mmCIF file of C-alpha atoms in Angstrom:
data_model
loop_
_atom_site.group_PDB
_atom_site.id
_atom_site.type_symbol
_atom_site.label_atom_id
_atom_site.label_comp_id
_atom_site.label_asym_id
_atom_site.label_seq_id
_atom_site.Cartn_x
_atom_site.Cartn_y
_atom_site.Cartn_z
ATOM 1 C CA MET Q 666 69.136 34.979 259.377
ATOM 2 C CA ALA Q 667 68.996 38.782 259.001
ATOM 3 C CA MET Q 668 68.710 39.239 262.775
ATOM 4 C CA MET Q 669 71.669 36.910 263.305
ATOM 5 C CA LYS Q 670 73.792 38.921 260.840
ATOM 6 C CA MET Q 671 72.852 42.158 262.610
ATOM 7 C CA LYS Q 672 73.804 40.682 266.004
ATOM 8 C CA ILE Q 673 77.142 39.408 264.691
ATOM 9 C CA TYR Q 674 77.838 42.804 263.123
ATOM 10 C CA GLY Q 675 76.975 44.537 266.384
ATOM 11 C CA TYR Q 676 79.240 42.258 268.419
ATOM 12 C CA ARG Q 677 82.143 42.801 266.013
ATOM 13 C CA LEU Q 678 81.681 46.554 265.984
ATOM 14 C CA ARG Q 679 81.503 46.798 269.778
ATOM 15 C CA ALA Q 680 84.606 44.655 270.069
ATOM 16 C CA LEU Q 681 86.469 46.803 267.551
ATOM 17 C CA LEU Q 682 85.581 50.060 269.273
ATOM 18 C CA SER Q 683 86.171 48.796 272.811
ATOM 19 C CA THR Q 684 89.614 47.362 272.035
ATOM 20 C CA SER Q 685 90.850 49.948 269.548
ATOM 21 C CA LEU Q 686 89.626 53.030 271.386
ATOM 22 C CA SER Q 687 90.530 51.968 274.913
ATOM 23 C CA SER Q 688 93.736 54.005 274.810
ATOM 24 C CA SER Q 689 92.286 56.902 272.819
ATOM 25 C CA PRO Q 690 91.150 60.289 274.214
ATOM 26 C CA PHE Q 691 87.521 59.680 273.244
ATOM 27 C CA HIS Q 692 86.561 58.567 276.758
ATOM 28 C CA SER Q 693 89.437 59.484 279.033
ATOM 29 C CA VAL Q 694 89.957 63.235 278.679
ATOM 30 C CA PRO Q 695 87.510 65.749 280.184
ATOM 31 C CA SER Q 696 86.127 68.379 277.873
ATOM 32 C CA ARG Q 697 87.506 71.267 279.937
ATOM 33 C CA THR Q 698 91.042 70.400 278.732
ATOM 34 C CA PHE Q 699 90.151 70.617 275.051
ATOM 35 C CA SER Q 700 89.675 74.211 273.975
ATOM 36 C CA SER Q 701 88.610 75.478 270.572
ATOM 37 C CA SER Q 702 90.963 78.423 271.082
ATOM 38 C CA SER Q 703 93.832 76.164 270.001
ATOM 39 C CA PHE Q 704 92.380 75.837 266.492
ATOM 40 C CA GLU Q 705 94.315 78.784 265.124
ATOM 41 C CA ASN Q 706 95.647 77.145 261.977
ATOM 42 C CA VAL Q 707 93.076 75.316 259.860
ATOM 43 C CA GLY Q 708 94.028 73.030 257.001
ATOM 44 C CA PHE Q 709 91.474 72.304 254.279
ATOM 45 C CA ILE Q 710 91.784 69.554 251.666
ATOM 46 C CA GLY Q 711 89.293 69.252 248.815
ATOM 47 C CA LEU Q 712 88.283 72.575 247.254
ATOM 48 C CA GLY Q 713 85.499 71.502 244.898
ATOM 49 C CA ASN Q 714 81.978 72.899 244.700
ATOM 50 C CA MET Q 715 81.358 72.291 248.397
ATOM 51 C CA GLY Q 716 84.826 72.501 249.891
ATOM 52 C CA SER Q 717 85.773 75.813 248.271
ATOM 53 C CA ARG Q 718 82.697 77.512 249.695
ATOM 54 C CA MET Q 719 83.262 76.028 253.129
ATOM 55 C CA ALA Q 720 86.894 77.168 253.081
ATOM 56 C CA ASN Q 721 85.830 80.646 251.964
ATOM 57 C CA ASN Q 722 83.520 80.939 254.969
ATOM 58 C CA LEU Q 723 86.355 79.946 257.282
ATOM 59 C CA LEU Q 724 88.478 82.677 255.719
ATOM 60 C CA LYS Q 725 85.661 85.161 256.303
ATOM 61 C CA ALA Q 726 85.528 84.045 259.931
ATOM 62 C CA GLY Q 727 89.201 84.965 260.316
ATOM 63 C CA TYR Q 728 90.860 81.563 260.466
ATOM 64 C CA LYS Q 729 94.427 81.207 259.195
ATOM 65 C CA MET Q 730 94.150 78.706 256.357
ATOM 66 C CA THR Q 731 96.419 76.231 254.596
ATOM 67 C CA VAL Q 732 94.827 74.415 251.650
ATOM 68 C CA HIS Q 733 95.431 71.624 249.163
ATOM 69 C CA ASP Q 734 93.601 70.346 246.092
ATOM 70 C CA VAL Q 735 94.580 68.206 243.111
ATOM 71 C CA ASN Q 736 93.304 70.952 240.789
ATOM 72 C CA CYS Q 737 96.230 73.282 240.076
ATOM 73 C CA ASN Q 738 93.938 76.092 238.896
ATOM 74 C CA VAL Q 739 92.085 76.049 242.216
ATOM 75 C CA MET Q 740 95.383 76.104 244.082
ATOM 76 C CA LYS Q 741 96.499 79.137 242.095
ATOM 77 C CA LYS Q 742 93.240 80.908 242.862
ATOM 78 C CA TYR Q 743 93.786 80.525 246.603
ATOM 79 C CA SER Q 744 97.452 81.400 246.328
ATOM 80 C CA ASP Q 745 96.491 84.612 244.522
ATOM 81 C CA MET Q 746 94.134 85.342 247.435
ATOM 82 C CA GLY Q 747 97.091 85.152 249.815
ATOM 83 C CA VAL Q 748 96.148 81.758 251.248
ATOM 84 C CA SER Q 749 98.952 79.300 251.974
ATOM 85 C CA THR Q 750 98.853 76.343 249.575
ATOM 86 C CA LYS Q 751 100.659 73.007 249.931
ATOM 87 C CA GLN Q 752 101.462 70.316 247.402
ATOM 88 C CA THR Q 753 100.570 67.339 249.605
ATOM 89 C CA PRO Q 754 98.188 66.496 252.459
ATOM 90 C CA SER Q 755 101.143 65.740 254.744
ATOM 91 C CA GLU Q 756 102.410 69.289 254.249
ATOM 92 C CA VAL Q 757 98.966 70.624 255.167
ATOM 93 C CA ALA Q 758 99.058 68.532 258.340
ATOM 94 C CA GLU Q 759 102.443 69.932 259.327
ATOM 95 C CA ALA Q 760 101.076 73.481 259.174
ATOM 96 C CA SER Q 761 97.712 72.881 260.887
ATOM 97 C CA ASP Q 762 96.104 72.470 264.294
ATOM 98 C CA VAL Q 763 92.979 71.022 262.693
ATOM 99 C CA VAL Q 764 92.536 69.531 259.219
ATOM 100 C CA ILE Q 765 89.182 69.407 257.406
ATOM 101 C CA THR Q 766 88.672 67.147 254.399
ATOM 102 C CA MET Q 767 85.827 67.401 251.875
ATOM 103 C CA LEU Q 768 86.300 64.731 249.216
ATOM 104 C CA PRO Q 769 84.143 62.841 246.686
ATOM 105 C CA SER Q 770 84.358 59.244 247.946
ATOM 106 C CA SER Q 771 85.752 56.758 250.478
ATOM 107 C CA SER Q 772 88.677 55.926 248.188
ATOM 108 C CA HIS Q 773 89.675 59.596 247.971
ATOM 109 C CA VAL Q 774 89.489 59.961 251.758
ATOM 110 C CA LEU Q 775 91.590 56.832 252.320
ATOM 111 C CA ASN Q 776 94.186 58.071 249.846
ATOM 112 C CA VAL Q 777 94.406 61.502 251.505
ATOM 113 C CA TYR Q 778 94.813 59.932 254.942
ATOM 114 C CA ASN Q 779 96.828 56.785 254.228
ATOM 115 C CA GLY Q 780 98.331 57.268 250.772
ATOM 116 C CA PRO Q 781 101.827 58.489 249.853
ATOM 117 C CA ASP Q 782 102.304 61.918 251.451
ATOM 118 C CA GLY Q 783 98.968 61.439 253.239
ATOM 119 C CA LEU Q 784 97.842 63.032 256.476
ATOM 120 C CA LEU Q 785 98.963 60.049 258.558
ATOM 121 C CA GLN Q 786 102.287 59.484 256.830
ATOM 122 C CA GLY Q 787 104.219 61.287 259.541
ATOM 123 C CA GLY Q 788 104.441 58.005 261.413
ATOM 124 C CA ASP Q 789 102.926 57.904 264.873
ATOM 125 C CA LEU Q 790 103.721 61.578 265.537
ATOM 126 C CA LEU Q 791 101.243 64.127 264.185
ATOM 127 C CA THR Q 792 100.944 67.894 264.400
ATOM 128 C CA PRO Q 793 97.128 68.388 264.132
ATOM 129 C CA GLN Q 794 95.140 67.614 267.246
ATOM 130 C CA LEU Q 795 91.889 67.309 265.329
ATOM 131 C CA PHE Q 796 90.852 65.845 261.969
ATOM 132 C CA ILE Q 797 87.349 66.495 260.608
ATOM 133 C CA ASP Q 798 86.127 64.603 257.574
ATOM 134 C CA SER Q 799 83.051 66.175 255.972
ATOM 135 C CA SER Q 800 82.991 63.796 253.014
ATOM 136 C CA THR Q 801 80.047 61.471 252.446
ATOM 137 C CA ILE Q 802 81.550 58.012 252.903
ATOM 138 C CA ASP Q 803 80.633 54.660 254.407
ATOM 139 C CA PRO Q 804 80.538 54.420 258.231
ATOM 140 C CA GLN Q 805 83.035 51.567 258.290
ATOM 141 C CA THR Q 806 85.735 53.727 256.699
ATOM 142 C CA SER Q 807 84.981 56.579 259.124
ATOM 143 C CA ARG Q 808 85.331 54.219 262.095
ATOM 144 C CA LYS Q 809 88.576 52.675 260.867
ATOM 145 C CA LEU Q 810 90.120 56.110 260.306
ATOM 146 C CA ALA Q 811 89.010 57.267 263.759
ATOM 147 C CA VAL Q 812 90.908 54.313 265.250
ATOM 148 C CA SER Q 813 93.991 55.022 263.113
ATOM 149 C CA VAL Q 814 94.059 58.684 264.128
ATOM 150 C CA SER Q 815 93.542 57.970 267.837
ATOM 151 C CA ASN Q 816 96.421 55.486 267.821
ATOM 152 C CA CYS Q 817 98.834 58.284 266.885
ATOM 153 C CA ILE Q 818 100.521 60.733 269.254
ATOM 154 C CA LEU Q 819 100.779 64.504 269.085
ATOM 155 C CA LYS Q 820 104.214 65.910 268.411
ATOM 156 C CA GLU Q 821 103.441 68.604 270.959
ATOM 157 C CA LYS Q 822 100.955 68.274 273.800
ATOM 158 C CA LYS Q 823 98.082 70.726 273.526
ATOM 159 C CA ASP Q 824 95.593 71.252 276.367
ATOM 160 C CA ASN Q 825 96.949 68.080 278.024
ATOM 161 C CA TRP Q 826 96.022 65.910 275.027
ATOM 162 C CA GLU Q 827 98.498 63.267 273.973
ATOM 163 C CA ASN Q 828 96.526 61.831 271.054
ATOM 164 C CA PRO Q 829 94.945 63.426 267.987
ATOM 165 C CA VAL Q 830 91.242 62.732 267.440
ATOM 166 C CA MET Q 831 88.860 62.548 264.517
ATOM 167 C CA LEU Q 832 85.263 63.563 263.873
ATOM 168 C CA ASP Q 833 83.201 62.425 260.904
ATOM 169 C CA ALA Q 834 81.069 65.459 260.076
ATOM 170 C CA PRO Q 835 79.315 65.210 256.696
ATOM 171 C CA VAL Q 836 76.965 67.992 255.703
ATOM 172 C CA SER Q 837 73.510 68.596 254.294
ATOM 173 C CA GLY Q 838 72.314 71.587 252.315
ATOM 174 C CA GLY Q 839 74.194 71.420 249.035
ATOM 175 C CA VAL Q 840 76.160 74.112 247.247
ATOM 176 C CA VAL Q 841 73.601 76.827 247.988
ATOM 177 C CA ALA Q 842 73.896 76.262 251.746
ATOM 178 C CA ALA Q 843 77.684 75.932 251.516
ATOM 179 C CA GLU Q 844 77.777 79.334 249.822
ATOM 180 C CA ALA Q 845 75.487 80.900 252.409
ATOM 181 C CA GLY Q 846 77.185 79.262 255.375
ATOM 182 C CA SER Q 847 73.960 77.520 256.364
ATOM 183 C CA LEU Q 848 75.003 73.871 256.192
ATOM 184 C CA THR Q 849 73.907 71.266 258.721
ATOM 185 C CA PHE Q 850 76.741 69.150 260.117
ATOM 186 C CA MET Q 851 76.047 65.600 261.307
ATOM 187 C CA VAL Q 852 78.850 64.756 263.700
ATOM 188 C CA GLY Q 853 80.163 61.412 264.925
ATOM 189 C CA GLY Q 854 82.929 60.895 267.461
ATOM 190 C CA SER Q 855 83.564 62.033 271.016
ATOM 191 C CA GLU Q 856 80.927 64.436 272.343
ATOM 192 C CA ASP Q 857 83.629 66.391 274.185
ATOM 193 C CA VAL Q 858 85.495 66.919 270.928
ATOM 194 C CA TYR Q 859 82.264 67.803 269.115
ATOM 195 C CA LEU Q 860 81.574 70.530 271.670
ATOM 196 C CA ALA Q 861 85.083 71.934 271.280
ATOM 197 C CA ALA Q 862 84.811 71.910 267.476
ATOM 198 C CA LYS Q 863 81.274 73.282 267.319
ATOM 199 C CA SER Q 864 82.234 76.938 266.889
ATOM 200 C CA LEU Q 865 84.523 75.983 264.007
ATOM 201 C CA LEU Q 866 81.726 74.032 262.324
ATOM 202 C CA LEU Q 867 79.262 76.876 262.834
ATOM 203 C CA SER Q 868 81.598 79.160 260.907
ATOM 204 C CA MET Q 869 80.531 77.106 257.895
ATOM 205 C CA GLY Q 870 76.963 76.176 258.840
ATOM 206 C CA LYS Q 871 73.928 77.033 260.913
ATOM 207 C CA ASN Q 872 73.464 73.641 262.596
ATOM 208 C CA ALA Q 873 75.793 71.042 264.086
ATOM 209 C CA ILE Q 874 74.086 67.950 265.468
ATOM 210 C CA PHE Q 875 75.887 65.330 267.559
ATOM 211 C CA CYS Q 876 74.951 61.858 266.319
ATOM 212 C CA GLY Q 877 76.892 59.575 268.665
ATOM 213 C CA GLY Q 878 80.157 57.671 268.409
ATOM 214 C CA PRO Q 879 82.619 57.383 265.517
ATOM 215 C CA GLY Q 880 80.942 56.746 262.170
ATOM 216 C CA ASN Q 881 77.490 57.869 263.291
ATOM 217 C CA GLY Q 882 77.797 61.141 261.383
ATOM 218 C CA SER Q 883 78.314 59.091 258.235
ATOM 219 C CA VAL Q 884 75.342 56.891 259.157
ATOM 220 C CA ALA Q 885 73.143 59.986 259.547
ATOM 221 C CA LYS Q 886 74.312 61.392 256.226
ATOM 222 C CA ILE Q 887 73.637 58.173 254.316
ATOM 223 C CA CYS Q 888 70.145 57.903 255.792
ATOM 224 C CA ASN Q 889 69.428 61.592 255.142
ATOM 225 C CA ASN Q 890 70.500 61.363 251.506
ATOM 226 C CA LEU Q 891 68.583 58.129 251.062
ATOM 227 C CA ALA Q 892 65.364 59.783 252.218
ATOM 228 C CA MET Q 893 66.070 62.834 250.037
ATOM 229 C CA ALA Q 894 66.810 60.723 246.949
ATOM 230 C CA ILE Q 895 63.560 58.797 247.293
ATOM 231 C CA SER Q 896 61.497 61.941 247.950
ATOM 232 C CA MET Q 897 63.095 63.758 244.998
ATOM 233 C CA LEU Q 898 62.205 60.895 242.678
ATOM 234 C CA GLY Q 899 58.633 60.874 243.955
ATOM 235 C CA LEU Q 900 58.293 64.637 243.666
ATOM 236 C CA SER Q 901 59.724 64.673 240.135
ATOM 237 C CA GLU Q 902 57.349 61.919 239.059
ATOM 238 C CA ALA Q 903 54.357 63.756 240.525
ATOM 239 C CA LEU Q 904 55.327 67.065 238.884
ATOM 240 C CA ALA Q 905 55.858 65.364 235.525
ATOM 241 C CA LEU Q 906 52.475 63.638 235.753
ATOM 242 C CA GLY Q 907 50.727 66.862 236.767
ATOM 243 C CA GLN Q 908 52.144 68.775 233.818
ATOM 244 C CA SER Q 909 51.161 65.959 231.448
ATOM 245 C CA LEU Q 910 47.621 66.206 232.796
ATOM 246 C CA GLY Q 911 47.434 69.984 232.280
ATOM 247 C CA ILE Q 912 48.467 71.707 235.539
ATOM 248 C CA THR Q 913 51.577 73.891 235.722
ATOM 249 C CA ALA Q 914 54.525 72.895 237.868
ATOM 250 C CA SER Q 915 54.404 76.213 239.731
ATOM 251 C CA THR Q 916 50.757 75.759 240.666
ATOM 252 C CA LEU Q 917 51.292 72.175 241.705
ATOM 253 C CA THR Q 918 54.305 73.221 243.776
ATOM 254 C CA LYS Q 919 52.188 75.805 245.629
ATOM 255 C CA ILE Q 920 49.720 73.067 246.438
ATOM 256 C CA PHE Q 921 52.415 70.652 247.575
ATOM 257 C CA ASN Q 922 54.044 73.275 249.800
ATOM 258 C CA SER Q 923 50.774 74.045 251.575
ATOM 259 C CA SER Q 924 49.697 70.438 251.977
ATOM 260 C CA SER Q 925 50.896 66.931 252.786
ATOM 261 C CA ALA Q 926 53.327 66.591 249.850
ATOM 262 C CA ARG Q 927 55.599 69.336 251.131
ATOM 263 C CA CYS Q 928 59.277 68.336 251.388
ATOM 264 C CA TRP Q 929 62.736 69.872 251.005
ATOM 265 C CA SER Q 930 62.793 68.978 247.327
ATOM 266 C CA SER Q 931 59.567 70.905 246.741
ATOM 267 C CA ASP Q 932 60.094 74.014 248.863
ATOM 268 C CA SER Q 933 63.891 74.478 248.756
ATOM 269 C CA TYR Q 934 65.317 72.614 245.758
ATOM 270 C CA ASN Q 935 62.509 72.330 243.239
ATOM 271 C CA PRO Q 936 63.606 70.243 240.220
ATOM 272 C CA VAL Q 937 61.498 72.051 237.570
ATOM 273 C CA PRO Q 938 63.108 75.035 235.771
ATOM 274 C CA GLY Q 939 61.507 78.388 236.450
ATOM 275 C CA VAL Q 940 59.552 77.402 239.549
ATOM 276 C CA MET Q 941 62.137 78.600 242.050
ATOM 277 C CA GLN Q 942 65.002 81.041 241.734
ATOM 278 C CA GLY Q 943 68.533 80.369 242.951
ATOM 279 C CA VAL Q 944 68.381 76.580 242.597
ATOM 280 C CA PRO Q 945 70.198 74.377 240.047
ATOM 281 C CA SER Q 946 67.055 73.751 237.953
ATOM 282 C CA SER Q 947 66.881 77.474 237.219
ATOM 283 C CA ARG Q 948 70.580 77.544 236.225
ATOM 284 C CA ASN Q 949 70.385 74.790 233.619
ATOM 285 C CA TYR Q 950 71.110 72.375 236.475
ATOM 286 C CA SER Q 951 74.608 73.756 237.058
ATOM 287 C CA GLY Q 952 76.266 74.092 240.435
ATOM 288 C CA GLY Q 953 74.051 71.583 242.192
ATOM 289 C CA PHE Q 954 74.401 68.130 243.680
ATOM 290 C CA ALA Q 955 75.628 65.953 240.809
ATOM 291 C CA SER Q 956 73.544 62.898 239.886
ATOM 292 C CA LYS Q 957 76.655 60.724 239.992
ATOM 293 C CA LEU Q 958 77.218 61.753 243.617
ATOM 294 C CA MET Q 959 73.644 60.862 244.536
ATOM 295 C CA ALA Q 960 74.123 57.513 242.801
ATOM 296 C CA LYS Q 961 77.258 57.037 244.915
ATOM 297 C CA ASP Q 962 75.324 57.814 248.098
ATOM 298 C CA LEU Q 963 72.616 55.325 247.148
ATOM 299 C CA ASN Q 964 75.343 52.740 246.588
ATOM 300 C CA LEU Q 965 76.601 53.438 250.113
ATOM 301 C CA ALA Q 966 73.095 53.061 251.538
ATOM 302 C CA ALA Q 967 72.481 49.831 249.636
ATOM 303 C CA ALA Q 968 75.829 48.356 250.688
ATOM 304 C CA SER Q 969 75.240 49.309 254.325
ATOM 305 C CA ALA Q 970 71.758 47.766 254.242
ATOM 306 C CA GLU Q 971 73.135 44.524 252.845
ATOM 307 C CA GLU Q 972 75.916 44.440 255.436
ATOM 308 C CA VAL Q 973 73.472 44.494 258.358
ATOM 309 C CA GLY Q 974 70.810 42.395 256.632
ATOM 310 C CA GLN Q 975 68.240 45.220 256.501
ATOM 311 C CA ARG Q 976 65.572 44.985 253.804
ATOM 312 C CA CYS Q 977 65.290 48.350 252.034
ATOM 313 C CA PRO Q 978 63.277 47.847 248.809
ATOM 314 C CA LEU Q 979 62.909 51.562 248.016
ATOM 315 C CA THR Q 980 66.669 51.997 248.387
ATOM 316 C CA PHE Q 981 67.391 49.451 245.691
ATOM 317 C CA LEU Q 982 64.617 50.790 243.428
ATOM 318 C CA ALA Q 983 65.958 54.354 243.728
ATOM 319 C CA GLN Q 984 69.478 53.037 243.119
ATOM 320 C CA ASP Q 985 68.366 51.325 239.922
ATOM 321 C CA ILE Q 986 66.519 54.421 238.661
ATOM 322 C CA ARG Q 987 69.470 56.715 239.358
ATOM 323 C CA HIS Q 988 71.922 54.443 237.552
ATOM 324 C CA ARG Q 989 69.658 54.241 234.516
ATOM 325 C CA LEU Q 990 69.444 58.044 234.401
ATOM 326 C CA LEU Q 991 73.218 58.540 234.341
#
């Protein structure tokens, strides 16, 4: 039964992409016509813990920015810095060649794109040639938005492109990496477009990895965060047990990091206060990846697993633990 569901899902997805993207630029336009030099004006929507740091790195790289956030205090901060601020996403789109979104959930992304005064509310004619969503959302939403964007037309042809395009490009690394400009981008969409956008992405990160077609960046992000959530729970349990049995967390961490238990949670984001400097646990857990966001990501992983009939027992166990901790 599970295999049958997976086959049906695969057939439906291939049909959706083949019919909806047949007139889009994903497959028909050579990469030589799409230049990153046209990305002069960058719009950024979502200036929270991650987005603000990403936008700041774009400013440092010399991009002309137009920004929007629902937080008026954040908007004032950027206005005081001399950055152009807009009251709606549609106004950001009008002023931008490329628009980047960094938002908390699928519902927020859908509202910014399709809601009143959203990015796509200019009808079929759009100003930006590229949309990049760096939010962590479900792959199905990413794929639907990619189709919606590609079905629009540019108000003004740029590099022989008639249609705007979208990349899903969620990130890994957390607030610390966003601050340092060392994020890893997982990118889904057209490879030609990915190559053109790579220099823009590397202004905010140190890695940009192409993952395949539309939605595959979101798939990679969900799977990455799933593995991290499970490993963090295991590491925390081991450290708690070790301390209860008389060994310090710092000593146990040294052992983990020089042996088979080493992982990102142990050597870069240790959860025990005082073991590692510059991480949330040493700042009273402030400024890090919020537990409610990890719970959201586990919900996405669990829902995706159920949709394709994949058994993922550790996913559902981690999901249950996270929800009980909130």
